[in-house]
PDB file of C-alpha atoms in Angstrom:
ATOM      1  CA  MET A  16     -43.839 -38.777 -22.487  1.00 71.00           C
ATOM      2  CA  LYS A  17     -42.600 -42.239 -21.712  1.00 75.00           C
ATOM      3  CA  ARG A  18     -45.027 -43.786 -24.195  1.00 83.00           C
ATOM      4  CA  ARG A  19     -43.978 -41.337 -26.896  1.00 84.00           C
ATOM      5  CA  ARG A  20     -40.289 -42.144 -26.403  1.00 83.00           C
ATOM      6  CA  GLU A  21     -40.955 -45.884 -26.351  1.00 85.00           C
ATOM      7  CA  ALA A  22     -43.072 -45.652 -29.498  1.00 90.00           C
ATOM      8  CA  ALA A  23     -40.382 -43.641 -31.268  1.00 89.00           C
ATOM      9  CA  GLU A  24     -37.787 -46.226 -30.299  1.00 90.00           C
ATOM     10  CA  ALA A  25     -39.987 -49.050 -31.581  1.00 91.00           C
ATOM     11  CA  PHE A  26     -40.638 -47.234 -34.862  1.00 91.00           C
ATOM     12  CA  THR A  27     -36.919 -46.623 -35.311  1.00 90.00           C
ATOM     13  CA  LYS A  28     -36.178 -50.320 -34.758  1.00 88.00           C
ATOM     14  CA  GLY A  29     -38.923 -51.159 -37.243  1.00 89.00           C
ATOM     15  CA  ALA A  30     -37.375 -48.894 -39.916  1.00 92.00           C
ATOM     16  CA  ARG A  31     -40.302 -46.435 -39.750  1.00 91.00           C
ATOM     17  CA  GLN A  32     -38.352 -43.238 -39.191  1.00 91.00           C
ATOM     18  CA  GLU A  33     -41.209 -40.957 -40.320  1.00 89.00           C
ATOM     19  CA  LEU A  34     -43.433 -42.326 -37.536  1.00 90.00           C
ATOM     20  CA  ALA A  35     -40.575 -42.086 -35.041  1.00 91.00           C
ATOM     21  CA  ASP A  36     -40.043 -38.437 -35.993  1.00 91.00           C
ATOM     22  CA  LYS A  37     -43.763 -37.755 -35.510  1.00 90.00           C
ATOM     23  CA  GLU A  38     -43.720 -39.292 -32.014  1.00 90.00           C
ATOM     24  CA  LEU A  39     -40.615 -37.313 -31.051  1.00 89.00           C
ATOM     25  CA  ALA A  40     -42.163 -34.080 -32.318  1.00 91.00           C
ATOM     26  CA  GLU A  41     -45.292 -34.718 -30.257  1.00 87.00           C
ATOM     27  CA  ALA A  42     -43.153 -35.486 -27.199  1.00 83.00           C
ATOM     28  CA  LYS A  43     -41.315 -32.209 -27.665  1.00 84.00           C
ATOM     29  CA  MET A  44     -44.611 -30.295 -27.797  1.00 84.00           C
ATOM     30  CA  LEU A  45     -45.841 -32.034 -24.643  1.00 79.00           C
ATOM     31  CA  GLU A  46     -42.619 -31.200 -22.782  1.00 76.00           C
ATOM     32  CA  GLU A  47     -43.467 -27.519 -23.051  1.00 78.00           C
ATOM     33  CA  TRP A  48     -46.591 -28.052 -20.925  1.00 77.00           C
ATOM     34  CA  LEU A  49     -45.100 -30.329 -18.291  1.00 74.00           C
ATOM     35  CA  PRO A  50     -43.482 -29.058 -15.103  1.00 71.00           C
ATOM     36  CA  ALA A  51     -39.700 -28.905 -15.187  1.00 71.00           C
ATOM     37  CA  ALA A  52     -37.957 -32.116 -14.214  1.00 75.00           C
ATOM     38  CA  PRO A  53     -36.084 -31.948 -10.904  1.00 83.00           C
ATOM     39  CA  ALA A  54     -32.308 -31.743 -11.017  1.00 83.00           C
ATOM     40  CA  ASP A  55     -30.323 -34.889 -10.305  1.00 85.00           C
ATOM     41  CA  ALA A  56     -28.923 -33.172  -7.211  1.00 91.00           C
ATOM     42  CA  GLU A  57     -32.452 -32.768  -5.806  1.00 91.00           C
ATOM     43  CA  ILE A  58     -33.231 -36.436  -6.419  1.00 92.00           C
ATOM     44  CA  ARG A  59     -29.879 -37.494  -4.972  1.00 93.00           C
ATOM     45  CA  ALA A  60     -30.525 -35.458  -1.805  1.00 93.00           C
ATOM     46  CA  ALA A  61     -33.922 -37.127  -1.335  1.00 93.00           C
ATOM     47  CA  VAL A  62     -32.360 -40.559  -1.887  1.00 93.00           C
ATOM     48  CA  ARG A  63     -29.632 -39.857   0.665  1.00 93.00           C
ATOM     49  CA  ALA A  64     -32.258 -38.679   3.159  1.00 93.00           C
ATOM     50  CA  ALA A  65     -34.257 -41.888   2.663  1.00 92.00           C
ATOM     51  CA  ILE A  66     -31.120 -43.987   3.185  1.00 90.00           C
ATOM     52  CA  ALA A  67     -30.241 -41.990   6.308  1.00 89.00           C
ATOM     53  CA  ALA A  68     -33.782 -42.592   7.593  1.00 90.00           C
ATOM     54  CA  GLY A  69     -33.173 -46.337   7.519  1.00 86.00           C
ATOM     55  CA  ALA A  70     -34.095 -47.545   4.005  1.00 84.00           C
ATOM     56  CA  LYS A  71     -31.654 -50.340   3.228  1.00 87.00           C
ATOM     57  CA  ASP A  72     -32.539 -51.641  -0.225  1.00 88.00           C
ATOM     58  CA  VAL A  73     -33.738 -50.353  -3.573  1.00 90.00           C
ATOM     59  CA  GLY A  74     -37.394 -51.123  -2.908  1.00 89.00           C
ATOM     60  CA  GLN A  75     -37.492 -49.300   0.408  1.00 91.00           C
ATOM     61  CA  VAL A  76     -35.680 -46.240  -0.952  1.00 92.00           C
ATOM     62  CA  MET A  77     -37.858 -46.111  -4.072  1.00 91.00           C
ATOM     63  CA  GLY A  78     -40.955 -46.397  -1.881  1.00 91.00           C
ATOM     64  CA  LYS A  79     -39.926 -43.315   0.073  1.00 92.00           C
ATOM     65  CA  VAL A  80     -38.596 -41.233  -2.828  1.00 93.00           C
ATOM     66  CA  MET A  81     -41.062 -41.889  -5.666  1.00 91.00           C
ATOM     67  CA  PRO A  82     -44.042 -40.096  -4.068  1.00 91.00           C
ATOM     68  CA  GLN A  83     -41.943 -36.926  -3.829  1.00 90.00           C
ATOM     69  CA  PHE A  84     -41.225 -36.917  -7.561  1.00 88.00           C
ATOM     70  CA  LYS A  85     -44.360 -38.540  -8.986  1.00 83.00           C
ATOM     71  CA  GLY A  86     -45.107 -37.031 -12.365  1.00 78.00           C
ATOM     72  CA  ARG A  87     -41.968 -34.892 -12.321  1.00 82.00           C
ATOM     73  CA  ALA A  88     -39.133 -37.388 -12.745  1.00 84.00           C
ATOM     74  CA  ASP A  89     -38.619 -40.569 -14.708  1.00 83.00           C
ATOM     75  CA  GLY A  90     -38.562 -43.664 -12.510  1.00 86.00           C
ATOM     76  CA  LYS A  91     -35.548 -45.001 -14.417  1.00 87.00           C
ATOM     77  CA  VAL A  92     -33.511 -41.938 -13.479  1.00 89.00           C
ATOM     78  CA  ILE A  93     -34.525 -42.225  -9.834  1.00 91.00           C
ATOM     79  CA  ASN A  94     -33.758 -45.949  -9.810  1.00 92.00           C
ATOM     80  CA  GLN A  95     -30.309 -45.333 -11.284  1.00 93.00           C
ATOM     81  CA  ILE A  96     -29.511 -42.719  -8.623  1.00 93.00           C
ATOM     82  CA  VAL A  97     -30.798 -45.038  -5.865  1.00 93.00           C
ATOM     83  CA  ARG A  98     -28.540 -47.836  -7.083  1.00 93.00           C
ATOM     84  CA  GLU A  99     -25.536 -45.499  -7.291  1.00 92.00           C
ATOM     85  CA  GLU A 100     -26.114 -44.215  -3.767  1.00 92.00           C
ATOM     86  CA  LEU A 101     -26.612 -47.686  -2.286  1.00 89.00           C
ATOM     87  CA  ALA A 102     -23.449 -48.930  -4.003  1.00 90.00           C
ATOM     88  CA  SER A 103     -21.270 -46.003  -2.926  1.00 81.00           C
ATOM     89  CA  PRO A 104     -19.345 -46.359   0.324  1.00 69.00           C
ATOM     90  CA  VAL A 105     -20.661 -44.154   3.097  1.00 60.00           C
TER      91      VAL A 105
END
């Protein structure tokens, strides 16, 4: 999925919209077969649990949370939530 989105973005930047549309259509077909992505609330709860367990920086939290969501959630989304939670006052 990630490769399809990246390819579509590259084709769009390269003024090849027909190829970008093809990649997006294929990504949409693949989404039907993949397991549903976890809700942000589920990811946020896991991140908070990792922080409560003693993880103090992004790397430590990601190391604890990523195995739980491997193949189900985009690492960028998880990273964004980790950063938000670490930046928020407790």
